[in-house]
PDB file of C-alpha atoms in Angstrom:
ATOM      1  CA  MET H   1      87.517 -52.987 -82.552  1.00  0.00           C
ATOM      2  CA  ARG H   2      85.444 -49.874 -83.153  1.00  0.00           C
ATOM      3  CA  ALA H   3      87.369 -47.578 -80.809  1.00  0.00           C
ATOM      4  CA  ASP H   4      90.656 -48.724 -82.299  1.00  0.00           C
ATOM      5  CA  ARG H   5      89.437 -48.087 -85.828  1.00  0.00           C
ATOM      6  CA  ARG H   6      88.156 -44.640 -84.879  1.00  0.00           C
ATOM      7  CA  GLY H   7      91.441 -43.761 -83.253  1.00  0.00           C
ATOM      8  CA  ARG H   8      93.311 -44.930 -86.328  1.00  0.00           C
ATOM      9  CA  ILE H   9      91.440 -42.786 -88.822  1.00  0.00           C
ATOM     10  CA  THR H  10      90.592 -39.673 -86.793  1.00  0.00           C
ATOM     11  CA  ALA H  11      93.871 -37.929 -87.625  1.00  0.00           C
ATOM     12  CA  ALA H  12      93.701 -39.008 -91.257  1.00  0.00           C
ATOM     13  CA  LEU H  13      90.311 -37.325 -91.593  1.00  0.00           C
ATOM     14  CA  ALA H  14      91.277 -34.099 -89.837  1.00  0.00           C
ATOM     15  CA  VAL H  15      90.803 -31.958 -92.909  1.00  0.00           C
ATOM     16  CA  ALA H  16      87.307 -33.385 -93.341  1.00  0.00           C
ATOM     17  CA  ALA H  17      86.407 -31.885 -90.007  1.00  0.00           C
ATOM     18  CA  LEU H  18      86.752 -28.449 -91.529  1.00  0.00           C
ATOM     19  CA  LEU H  19      86.366 -28.451 -95.261  1.00  0.00           C
ATOM     20  CA  LEU H  20      85.182 -31.681 -96.821  1.00  0.00           C
ATOM     21  CA  THR H  21      81.961 -33.497 -97.448  1.00  0.00           C
ATOM     22  CA  GLY H  22      83.886 -36.738 -97.228  1.00  0.00           C
ATOM     23  CA  CYS H  23      84.529 -36.571-100.964  1.00  0.00           C
ATOM     24  CA  THR H  24      88.213 -36.594-101.848  1.00  0.00           C
ATOM     25  CA  LYS H  25      89.323 -37.387-105.372  1.00  0.00           C
ATOM     26  CA  ASN H  26      92.493 -37.819-107.327  1.00  0.00           C
ATOM     27  CA  ALA H  27      93.529 -35.143-109.808  1.00  0.00           C
ATOM     28  CA  ASP H  28      91.845 -36.983-112.677  1.00  0.00           C
ATOM     29  CA  GLY H  29      88.600 -37.477-110.754  1.00  0.00           C
ATOM     30  CA  ALA H  30      89.239 -41.148-110.022  1.00  0.00           C
ATOM     31  CA  ALA H  31      90.064 -42.770-106.717  1.00  0.00           C
ATOM     32  CA  PRO H  32      93.773 -42.545-105.837  1.00  0.00           C
ATOM     33  CA  PRO H  33      95.602 -45.475-107.480  1.00  0.00           C
ATOM     34  CA  LYS H  34      97.367 -48.064-105.416  1.00  0.00           C
ATOM     35  CA  PRO H  35     101.156 -47.602-105.464  1.00  0.00           C
ATOM     36  CA  GLU H  36     103.152 -49.923-107.711  1.00  0.00           C
ATOM     37  CA  ARG H  37     105.259 -51.026-104.750  1.00  0.00           C
ATOM     38  CA  PRO H  38     103.808 -51.942-101.368  1.00  0.00           C
ATOM     39  CA  VAL H  39     103.753 -49.051 -98.902  1.00  0.00           C
ATOM     40  CA  PRO H  40     104.411 -49.778 -95.231  1.00  0.00           C
ATOM     41  CA  SER H  41     101.253 -49.920 -93.175  1.00  0.00           C
ATOM     42  CA  LEU H  42     101.567 -47.052 -90.712  1.00  0.00           C
ATOM     43  CA  GLU H  43      99.411 -46.252 -87.721  1.00  0.00           C
ATOM     44  CA  LEU H  44      98.530 -42.575 -87.699  1.00  0.00           C
ATOM     45  CA  THR H  45      97.706 -42.516 -84.019  1.00  0.00           C
ATOM     46  CA  ARG H  46      97.642 -44.843 -81.075  1.00  0.00           C
ATOM     47  CA  PRO H  47      94.106 -45.669 -79.901  1.00  0.00           C
ATOM     48  CA  PRO H  48      93.037 -43.243 -77.150  1.00  0.00           C
ATOM     49  CA  ALA H  49      93.916 -44.751 -73.788  1.00  0.00           C
ATOM     50  CA  SER H  50      90.489 -43.898 -72.434  1.00  0.00           C
ATOM     51  CA  GLY H  51      88.686 -45.475 -75.356  1.00  0.00           C
ATOM     52  CA  THR H  52      87.052 -42.141 -76.089  1.00  0.00           C
ATOM     53  CA  GLU H  53      85.858 -41.851 -79.664  1.00  0.00           C
ATOM     54  CA  VAL H  54      86.246 -38.538 -81.438  1.00  0.00           C
ATOM     55  CA  ASP H  55      84.146 -38.051 -84.535  1.00  0.00           C
ATOM     56  CA  PRO H  56      85.151 -35.561 -87.226  1.00  0.00           C
ATOM     57  CA  VAL H  57      83.146 -32.360 -86.973  1.00  0.00           C
ATOM     58  CA  PRO H  58      80.457 -32.300 -89.694  1.00  0.00           C
ATOM     59  CA  THR H  59      81.527 -30.105 -92.576  1.00  0.00           C
ATOM     60  CA  THR H  60      79.534 -27.286 -94.082  1.00  0.00           C
ATOM     61  CA  SER H  61      81.513 -26.993 -97.286  1.00  0.00           C
ATOM     62  CA  GLY H  62      80.147 -28.353-100.533  1.00  0.00           C
ATOM     63  CA  ALA H  63      83.505 -28.338-102.305  1.00  0.00           C
ATOM     64  CA  PRO H  64      85.644 -31.472-102.301  1.00  0.00           C
ATOM     65  CA  LEU H  65      89.400 -31.283-102.161  1.00  0.00           C
ATOM     66  CA  ILE H  66      91.459 -33.079-104.778  1.00  0.00           C
ATOM     67  CA  THR H  67      94.420 -35.190-103.684  1.00  0.00           C
ATOM     68  CA  GLY H  68      97.403 -36.298-105.716  1.00  0.00           C
ATOM     69  CA  VAL H  69      97.841 -32.958-107.473  1.00  0.00           C
ATOM     70  CA  VAL H  70     101.620 -32.827-106.926  1.00  0.00           C
ATOM     71  CA  GLU H  71     104.247 -35.547-106.776  1.00  0.00           C
ATOM     72  CA  ASP H  72     106.121 -34.225-103.744  1.00  0.00           C
ATOM     73  CA  GLU H  73     104.247 -32.861-100.747  1.00  0.00           C
ATOM     74  CA  CYS H  74     107.327 -32.698 -98.497  1.00  0.00           C
ATOM     75  CA  LEU H  75     107.578 -28.918 -98.594  1.00  0.00           C
ATOM     76  CA  LEU H  76     109.369 -28.478 -95.257  1.00  0.00           C
ATOM     77  CA  THR H  77     112.731 -29.871 -94.253  1.00  0.00           C
ATOM     78  CA  ALA H  78     113.097 -32.011 -91.154  1.00  0.00           C
ATOM     79  CA  ALA H  79     114.740 -29.038 -89.426  1.00  0.00           C
ATOM     80  CA  GLU H  80     111.847 -26.723 -90.321  1.00  0.00           C
ATOM     81  CA  PHE H  81     109.231 -29.202 -89.107  1.00  0.00           C
ATOM     82  CA  SER H  82     111.263 -29.895 -85.961  1.00  0.00           C
ATOM     83  CA  ALA H  83     111.282 -26.188 -85.176  1.00  0.00           C
ATOM     84  CA  LEU H  84     107.493 -26.122 -85.599  1.00  0.00           C
ATOM     85  CA  VAL H  85     106.709 -29.017 -83.260  1.00  0.00           C
ATOM     86  CA  GLY H  86     109.520 -28.327 -80.789  1.00  0.00           C
ATOM     87  CA  GLN H  87     111.111 -31.771 -81.033  1.00  0.00           C
ATOM     88  CA  PRO H  88     113.177 -33.687 -83.602  1.00  0.00           C
ATOM     89  CA  VAL H  89     111.317 -35.239 -86.508  1.00  0.00           C
ATOM     90  CA  SER H  90     112.523 -37.560 -89.243  1.00  0.00           C
ATOM     91  CA  PRO H  91     112.728 -36.278 -92.833  1.00  0.00           C
ATOM     92  CA  GLY H  92     109.372 -36.166 -94.572  1.00  0.00           C
ATOM     93  CA  ARG H  93     108.294 -39.123 -96.665  1.00  0.00           C
ATOM     94  CA  ASN H  94     105.587 -39.165 -99.312  1.00  0.00           C
ATOM     95  CA  THR H  95     103.384 -42.138 -98.434  1.00  0.00           C
ATOM     96  CA  GLN H  96     100.008 -43.463 -99.473  1.00  0.00           C
ATOM     97  CA  LEU H  97      98.104 -45.316 -96.774  1.00  0.00           C
ATOM     98  CA  ASP H  98      95.319 -47.787 -97.382  1.00  0.00           C
ATOM     99  CA  LEU H  99      92.708 -47.299 -94.650  1.00  0.00           C
ATOM    100  CA  GLY H 100      90.435 -50.068 -95.864  1.00  0.00           C
ATOM    101  CA  PRO H 101      86.774 -49.008 -95.911  1.00  0.00           C
ATOM    102  CA  GLU H 102      87.838 -45.424 -95.202  1.00  0.00           C
ATOM    103  CA  GLY H 103      89.784 -45.296 -98.473  1.00  0.00           C
ATOM    104  CA  GLN H 104      93.320 -44.060 -99.013  1.00  0.00           C
ATOM    105  CA  LYS H 105      95.286 -41.137 -97.667  1.00  0.00           C
ATOM    106  CA  ARG H 106      98.293 -39.673 -99.444  1.00  0.00           C
ATOM    107  CA  SER H 107     100.489 -37.253 -97.485  1.00  0.00           C
ATOM    108  CA  CYS H 108     104.055 -36.367 -96.620  1.00  0.00           C
ATOM    109  CA  PHE H 109     104.521 -37.738 -93.106  1.00  0.00           C
ATOM    110  CA  TYR H 110     107.057 -36.466 -90.558  1.00  0.00           C
ATOM    111  CA  PRO H 111     107.341 -38.986 -87.668  1.00  0.00           C
ATOM    112  CA  THR H 112     108.732 -37.620 -84.432  1.00  0.00           C
ATOM    113  CA  GLU H 113     111.952 -39.346 -83.455  1.00  0.00           C
ATOM    114  CA  ALA H 114     110.682 -39.930 -79.913  1.00  0.00           C
ATOM    115  CA  SER H 115     107.567 -41.923 -80.859  1.00  0.00           C
ATOM    116  CA  GLY H 116     108.264 -42.953 -84.439  1.00  0.00           C
ATOM    117  CA  LEU H 117     104.584 -42.379 -85.233  1.00  0.00           C
ATOM    118  CA  PRO H 118     103.613 -40.347 -88.315  1.00  0.00           C
ATOM    119  CA  LYS H 119     101.288 -37.971 -86.501  1.00  0.00           C
ATOM    120  CA  ASN H 120     102.553 -34.937 -88.429  1.00  0.00           C
ATOM    121  CA  TRP H 121     102.040 -34.345 -92.125  1.00  0.00           C
ATOM    122  CA  ILE H 122     101.708 -31.955 -95.054  1.00  0.00           C
ATOM    123  CA  ASN H 123      99.018 -32.128 -97.723  1.00  0.00           C
ATOM    124  CA  VAL H 124      98.700 -30.193-100.975  1.00  0.00           C
ATOM    125  CA  TYR H 125      95.122 -30.085-102.246  1.00  0.00           C
ATOM    126  CA  GLY H 126      93.478 -28.859-105.379  1.00  0.00           C
ATOM    127  CA  THR H 127      89.972 -27.465-104.956  1.00  0.00           C
ATOM    128  CA  THR H 128      86.725 -27.402-106.894  1.00  0.00           C
ATOM    129  CA  GLY H 129      83.888 -24.967-106.552  1.00  0.00           C
ATOM    130  CA  GLN H 130      85.614 -22.584-104.162  1.00  0.00           C
ATOM    131  CA  HIS H 131      88.909 -20.720-104.187  1.00  0.00           C
ATOM    132  CA  PRO H 132      91.468 -21.852-101.582  1.00  0.00           C
ATOM    133  CA  SER H 133      91.218 -18.483 -99.848  1.00  0.00           C
ATOM    134  CA  GLU H 134      87.459 -18.965 -99.443  1.00  0.00           C
ATOM    135  CA  LEU H 135      88.079 -22.322 -97.763  1.00  0.00           C
ATOM    136  CA  VAL H 136      90.508 -20.686 -95.352  1.00  0.00           C
ATOM    137  CA  GLN H 137      87.850 -18.124 -94.451  1.00  0.00           C
ATOM    138  CA  ARG H 138      85.263 -20.883 -94.040  1.00  0.00           C
ATOM    139  CA  ALA H 139      87.532 -22.882 -91.737  1.00  0.00           C
ATOM    140  CA  ASN H 140      88.073 -19.796 -89.598  1.00  0.00           C
ATOM    141  CA  LYS H 141      84.353 -19.015 -89.439  1.00  0.00           C
ATOM    142  CA  ASN H 142      83.286 -22.551 -88.544  1.00  0.00           C
ATOM    143  CA  THR H 143      86.005 -23.584 -86.087  1.00  0.00           C
ATOM    144  CA  PRO H 144      86.147 -22.329 -82.483  1.00  0.00           C
ATOM    145  CA  GLY H 145      89.604 -21.174 -81.455  1.00  0.00           C
ATOM    146  CA  SER H 146      90.869 -20.682 -84.998  1.00  0.00           C
ATOM    147  CA  LYS H 147      92.888 -17.627 -85.987  1.00  0.00           C
ATOM    148  CA  LEU H 148      93.398 -15.935 -89.343  1.00  0.00           C
ATOM    149  CA  LEU H 149      96.906 -14.983 -90.414  1.00  0.00           C
ATOM    150  CA  THR H 150      96.587 -12.598 -93.348  1.00  0.00           C
ATOM    151  CA  ASP H 151     100.252 -12.154 -94.266  1.00  0.00           C
ATOM    152  CA  ILE H 152     100.902 -15.741 -95.374  1.00  0.00           C
ATOM    153  CA  GLY H 153     100.081 -16.632 -98.969  1.00  0.00           C
ATOM    154  CA  LEU H 154      96.566 -15.510 -99.857  1.00  0.00           C
ATOM    155  CA  GLY H 155      95.487 -16.128 -96.295  1.00  0.00           C
ATOM    156  CA  ALA H 156      96.093 -18.727 -93.619  1.00  0.00           C
ATOM    157  CA  VAL H 157      94.297 -20.028 -90.570  1.00  0.00           C
ATOM    158  CA  THR H 158      95.475 -21.994 -87.554  1.00  0.00           C
ATOM    159  CA  VAL H 159      93.013 -24.481 -86.108  1.00  0.00           C
ATOM    160  CA  PRO H 160      93.450 -26.067 -82.665  1.00  0.00           C
ATOM    161  CA  ALA H 161      93.142 -29.801 -82.148  1.00  0.00           C
ATOM    162  CA  ALA H 162      89.792 -31.075 -80.911  1.00  0.00           C
ATOM    163  CA  LEU H 163      89.050 -31.512 -77.228  1.00  0.00           C
ATOM    164  CA  GLY H 164      92.240 -29.780 -76.113  1.00  0.00           C
ATOM    165  CA  ALA H 165      94.534 -32.431 -77.584  1.00  0.00           C
ATOM    166  CA  PRO H 166      98.105 -31.515 -78.581  1.00  0.00           C
ATOM    167  CA  GLY H 167      98.794 -30.183 -82.032  1.00  0.00           C
ATOM    168  CA  GLY H 168      96.526 -28.584 -84.581  1.00  0.00           C
ATOM    169  CA  ASP H 169      96.445 -27.556 -88.216  1.00  0.00           C
ATOM    170  CA  MET H 170      97.381 -24.675 -90.433  1.00  0.00           C
ATOM    171  CA  TYR H 171      95.640 -24.185 -93.769  1.00  0.00           C
ATOM    172  CA  VAL H 172      97.289 -21.836 -96.265  1.00  0.00           C
ATOM    173  CA  ALA H 173      95.770 -20.611 -99.513  1.00  0.00           C
ATOM    174  CA  THR H 174      97.705 -20.009-102.695  1.00  0.00           C
ATOM    175  CA  GLU H 175      96.211 -19.098-106.056  1.00  0.00           C
ATOM    176  CA  LYS H 176      95.967 -22.755-107.065  1.00  0.00           C
ATOM    177  CA  TYR H 177      96.260 -24.916-103.930  1.00  0.00           C
ATOM    178  CA  LEU H 178      95.153 -25.330-100.349  1.00  0.00           C
ATOM    179  CA  LEU H 179      98.149 -26.336 -98.225  1.00  0.00           C
ATOM    180  CA  GLU H 180      97.776 -28.145 -94.915  1.00  0.00           C
ATOM    181  CA  ILE H 181     100.274 -28.637 -92.108  1.00  0.00           C
ATOM    182  CA  HIS H 182      99.045 -31.027 -89.448  1.00  0.00           C
ATOM    183  CA  VAL H 183     100.804 -31.350 -86.100  1.00  0.00           C
ATOM    184  CA  GLY H 184      99.831 -34.295 -83.926  1.00  0.00           C
ATOM    185  CA  GLU H 185     102.658 -34.034 -81.413  1.00  0.00           C
ATOM    186  CA  GLY H 186     103.677 -30.736 -79.854  1.00  0.00           C
ATOM    187  CA  VAL H 187     101.839 -27.452 -79.423  1.00  0.00           C
ATOM    188  CA  PRO H 188     103.207 -24.778 -81.794  1.00  0.00           C
ATOM    189  CA  ASP H 189     102.774 -21.164 -80.778  1.00  0.00           C
ATOM    190  CA  GLU H 190     101.780 -18.505 -83.282  1.00  0.00           C
ATOM    191  CA  PRO H 191     105.327 -17.354 -84.177  1.00  0.00           C
ATOM    192  CA  ARG H 192     106.311 -20.920 -85.050  1.00  0.00           C
ATOM    193  CA  TRP H 193     103.193 -21.385 -87.167  1.00  0.00           C
ATOM    194  CA  ILE H 194     104.018 -18.173 -89.014  1.00  0.00           C
ATOM    195  CA  VAL H 195     107.590 -19.278 -89.749  1.00  0.00           C
ATOM    196  CA  ALA H 196     106.429 -22.688 -90.984  1.00  0.00           C
ATOM    197  CA  GLY H 197     103.586 -21.252 -93.070  1.00  0.00           C
ATOM    198  CA  THR H 198     105.873 -18.709 -94.702  1.00  0.00           C
ATOM    199  CA  ALA H 199     108.390 -21.437 -95.590  1.00  0.00           C
ATOM    200  CA  LEU H 200     105.570 -23.607 -96.938  1.00  0.00           C
ATOM    201  CA  VAL H 201     104.351 -20.901 -99.309  1.00  0.00           C
ATOM    202  CA  ALA H 202     107.904 -20.198-100.498  1.00  0.00           C
ATOM    203  CA  LYS H 203     108.249 -23.832-101.601  1.00  0.00           C
ATOM    204  CA  ALA H 204     104.715 -24.433-102.806  1.00  0.00           C
ATOM    205  CA  PRO H 205     104.233 -25.456-106.437  1.00  0.00           C
ATOM    206  CA  ALA H 206     103.181 -22.697-108.783  1.00  0.00           C
TER     207      ALA H 206
END
């Protein structure tokens, strides 16, 4: 069903709402390979109860992000992510999801213990065409309700979830990577985002 499919992929395409043209590649320029062992099929979100469809916001960036640039994207401990979302989460797990026609998504997922759904994740992206700090500035400029945090990495921005939904995103720039923390359950305040972003940068690959 169309509404169900939209609900399933909306969270997976959250970064596209801000930065992408829909073009995400592996580090070698090819599509992400299928894992050697089957990966559990995980629902990113439950379909909206109202049947409302939420489309990703059209992007204005011409620079694709590159996935699969590091082996381990689980840069926060379960305790650190729990503190961010305000409820217990399970330890992060690097997982590649096959979304059918929408392609594949590779992230470190942190399911909340209450729902068991992997609505929270971390991504580490490489970039082409623009420096990660430029993408942070672009996300801030193009997203209502966003806020720059200049003391984290080479710049960070928090972005609220669409339509007043719980959660949101933080994008953090390092010299080489754009880091994303996505929260789909819970509403972090600014101090908690700052703590999580600072920990993320401390553990980010060089």
